[in-house]
Amino acid sequence: PQVKYLRDYRPPAYWVDTIDLNVELKETDTLVRSTLTVRRNTDEADETTPLILNGRNMELMSAMLDGNPLSEDQYQTDAEHLTISDVPARFTLETTVKIQPQQNTSLEGLYRSGGMFCTQCEAEGFRNITWFPDRPDVMARYSCTIVADRKKYPILLSNGNLTDSGDMDDGRHWVRWEDPFKKPCYLFALVAGDLFCLEDTFRTQSGRDVALRIFVEHENRDKCDYAMQSLRKSMKWDEEAYGREYDLDIYMIVAVNDFNMGAMENKGLNVFNSKYVLAKPETATDADFWNIERVIAHEYFHNWTGNRITLRNWFQLSLKEGLTVFRDQEFSSDMTSRPVKRIADVRVLRAYQFPEDGGPMAHPVRPASYIKMDNFYTVTVYEKGAEVIRMIHRLLGPEGFRKGTDLYFERHDGQAVSIEEFVGAMADANGADFSQFMRWYSQAGTPEVTVKRAYDAENRTYALTFTQKCPPTPDMADKAPMHIPVALGLLGRDGEDMPLQLRGESEPGPTTRVLELRAAEETFEFVNVPEAPVPSILRGFSAPVRLRAGYTDEEQAFLFACDSDEFNRWDAGQNLFAKVMLRLIRDIRVGTAPDLRPDMIESFRQTLRNTDLDKSFIAQALTLPTESELAILMSESGDIDPDAIHAARHFTVRTLAQALKSDFEQVFDENRDAGPYRVEPEAIGRRSLKNLALGYLGKLETPAVSRFIAAQFQKADNMTDEIAALSVLSHMDCEEREPAIARFYERWQSDVLVLDKWFALQAAARLPGTLDKVKALLEHPDFSIKNPNKVRALIGAFCGMNPWRFHDASGAGYEFLADRVIELNAINPQIASRMVAVLNHWKKYDAGRQALMKTQLERIAATPDLSENVYEIVSKALA
Ligand code: B3K
Ligand code: ZN
């Protein structure tokens, strides 16, 4: 497999100005005729430069240059390219190919999902549809005529505006779409099917009416309202927050069941995994609703950050993804609760991105090389990319940031650009210098920031000395210091923020200051500090770093009780709980009886019963670090021990449940839903807290408790409560468990999305015998290995969310995963490579588990016809 390097990038030799497609959809062979107008890029090429087009899995039926059939000696084809050697400076090229979408299980290019046809072209799927320079810097104007059976496919969609349509006398019909905006081919889309359409309109700030259409299978017609509402909110928010107005007269969203990712921002025609569209209270949880709003917004925001301004090459992916994630995070914060959203995002970053940054797949936010681009749609490019944008936002302030985006849109609309153009606009609009800051884009690894504190009572000064160090990663040994914004406050003994005055300043400033670290070691000195403070460092998680502040338990408990910064307040609690559990892990491993200190139980209780705090916040604060999060912490100082981690966490939860039983019962009662189900922050907060209490109570595992939980399950009138109760039961060895699982299936067997929850919950169960159950479920008639949601629900949940059972010392979990990866490799390489990545961290376990994981990685590596996707992950893991 060939490695592609950023440093090798050259602009294309030929531009394509227009492409006209004619797609004849049939049950077997689909015919695609494409007419390109091509123009030589004279900066890069001369008359000796051949035209090279990408294509694969297609049969070339004919090719004509300026209307003349190409003879055999004028062109060459191999498995991936069509090369035409002698071409004029401008010409038209017409090719006709035959493709087989009904056999396309990779879900890349044109494929079938149930009764419909749909496409997924990002990153390099367009080359499965027709011959084309499949790279994002070639931007063309598209027109597309779709021809298909009228009965089976009454709805025929592509990008842009519908300009013409007609009937044929053989029962087929045709529709013509034209997209007035030029775009790279990864934004092309086509959909054909028999679909229900929910319609609405949106009036833009300049007074234009945009038709909004959501297309779903007829049976889902009652599950589109929330998605529509989310779309309208997103459109309004982008006008208000960024001054960005929608540009076409129509915006379409199509929900499909078979989809590799969450959704795709194709111009004017988003294609969505149905999971991020379909919802009603009986079938979707609070988390589902929140995700729908977020993903709808994300894809909508791409219209400006991704589509109008697109990428020069795939290395720049974070230019659109990091920025668009930042935008959707801000949108969600405005729609819900800012601190709770921030906590949820940082949880994801630490649980997935930090390990990625410390493992074999570590790569900078702008990767320098790749084998298969699909492997780089990562938490680093997306979530760390968003953190980098957030730091720019922090350094410039909201107004400076907005000046920067205004300039970016003004300068680069209609262009394919690089990250330099974005940061350049930020710098120019504000007269700022981001040259050192650019290292965030080129250096992988999570920087470690250590803080030393010194209070001088006599001079009333307080000095903080920061040192930063970025660990080596497989791609780079030595790292230069980064430009790190550290938001900071100082708490007095009374728990209040102190006024902050740095040495050299004439008067105190605001109580949260942003210190900018630039050197490997730096000291900041505060003056007029009346007493030794407790510092609250990295407020709001102002930089994606690991902080080593050397807090005592008492200081952490103090911050957990008093910090005015809610993020740091939550973080102090998590750090304290994690520290306590890491000590328990040590005790368990050496055979000491574990014990929980009464002051920890008391501090937990005070937060649980605190009526001044937002309920969603309390639920986040009292959700203990997960087994996976503890594994990450444990790996920082030795081998991960999944058994001891499970035992310590189980002990902690159970001890809290025993000690605070009546508190949990009371919290449960006080937070029952008063009226009908509503997706509103206050109601969501009550449900989160109520179900948190239920989860703790479940750990008591008495017959009375299991009866109580089963009763909650029976009574639930919404999916949030129903699944919460069932998932508590799923971990319990009680007589109510099986009947509840069976009843859930009977009730929901016709709803594929709800069944995903049913599969996932059984796979995540901590009971012994779970692996056998998972294997049996592979044979269940509602399971299909060809459907990515089902794979994620059953295989993903077992291997990713059930670390104790997956890492069973027998190695049975590893063998199971490898079997599935080998099976998936032949069906859907993108999904196979996502699944195999669970084994990336094999070197962090004990020698026995390491050997077992390595054996399976080697078995996968030796599989014949290994896809580039899986090869890249496995070879890096084994290196
Ligand atoms: N841009 C798409 C991701 C495409 C994935 C290609 N393998 C979704 C998004 O980030 O909006
Ligand atoms: Zn995106």
PDB file of C-alpha atoms and ligand atoms in Angstrom, residues 122 261 263-265 298-299 302 305 317 320-322 324-325 328 377 382, ligand 2:
ATOM      1  CA  GLU A 122     -16.484  11.497   1.020  1.00  0.00           C
ATOM      2  CA  MET A 261     -20.884   7.342   9.683  1.00  0.00           C
ATOM      3  CA  ALA A 263     -24.277  11.889   8.323  1.00  0.00           C
ATOM      4  CA  MET A 264     -22.955  13.637   5.227  1.00  0.00           C
ATOM      5  CA  GLU A 265     -23.141  17.300   4.276  1.00  0.00           C
ATOM      6  CA  HIS A 298     -23.199  20.092  12.226  1.00  0.00           C
ATOM      7  CA  GLU A 299     -24.148  19.101   8.684  1.00  0.00           C
ATOM      8  CA  HIS A 302     -20.845  22.634   6.808  1.00  0.00           C
ATOM      9  CA  THR A 305     -17.453  25.683   6.602  1.00  0.00           C
ATOM     10  CA  LEU A 317      -9.697  17.798   6.857  1.00  0.00           C
ATOM     11  CA  LYS A 320     -13.765  21.911   7.931  1.00  0.00           C
ATOM     12  CA  GLU A 321     -14.257  19.323  10.687  1.00  0.00           C
ATOM     13  CA  GLY A 322     -12.530  20.981  13.645  1.00  0.00           C
ATOM     14  CA  THR A 324     -17.628  22.730  12.238  1.00  0.00           C
ATOM     15  CA  VAL A 325     -17.457  20.686  15.443  1.00  0.00           C
ATOM     16  CA  ASP A 328     -21.937  22.731  16.599  1.00  0.00           C
ATOM     17  CA  TYR A 377     -11.872  10.762  10.357  1.00  0.00           C
ATOM     18  CA  TYR A 382     -12.577  16.327  14.795  1.00  0.00           C
TER      19      TYR A 382
HETATM   20 ZN    ZN B   2     -18.307  17.236   9.656  1.00  0.00          ZN
END
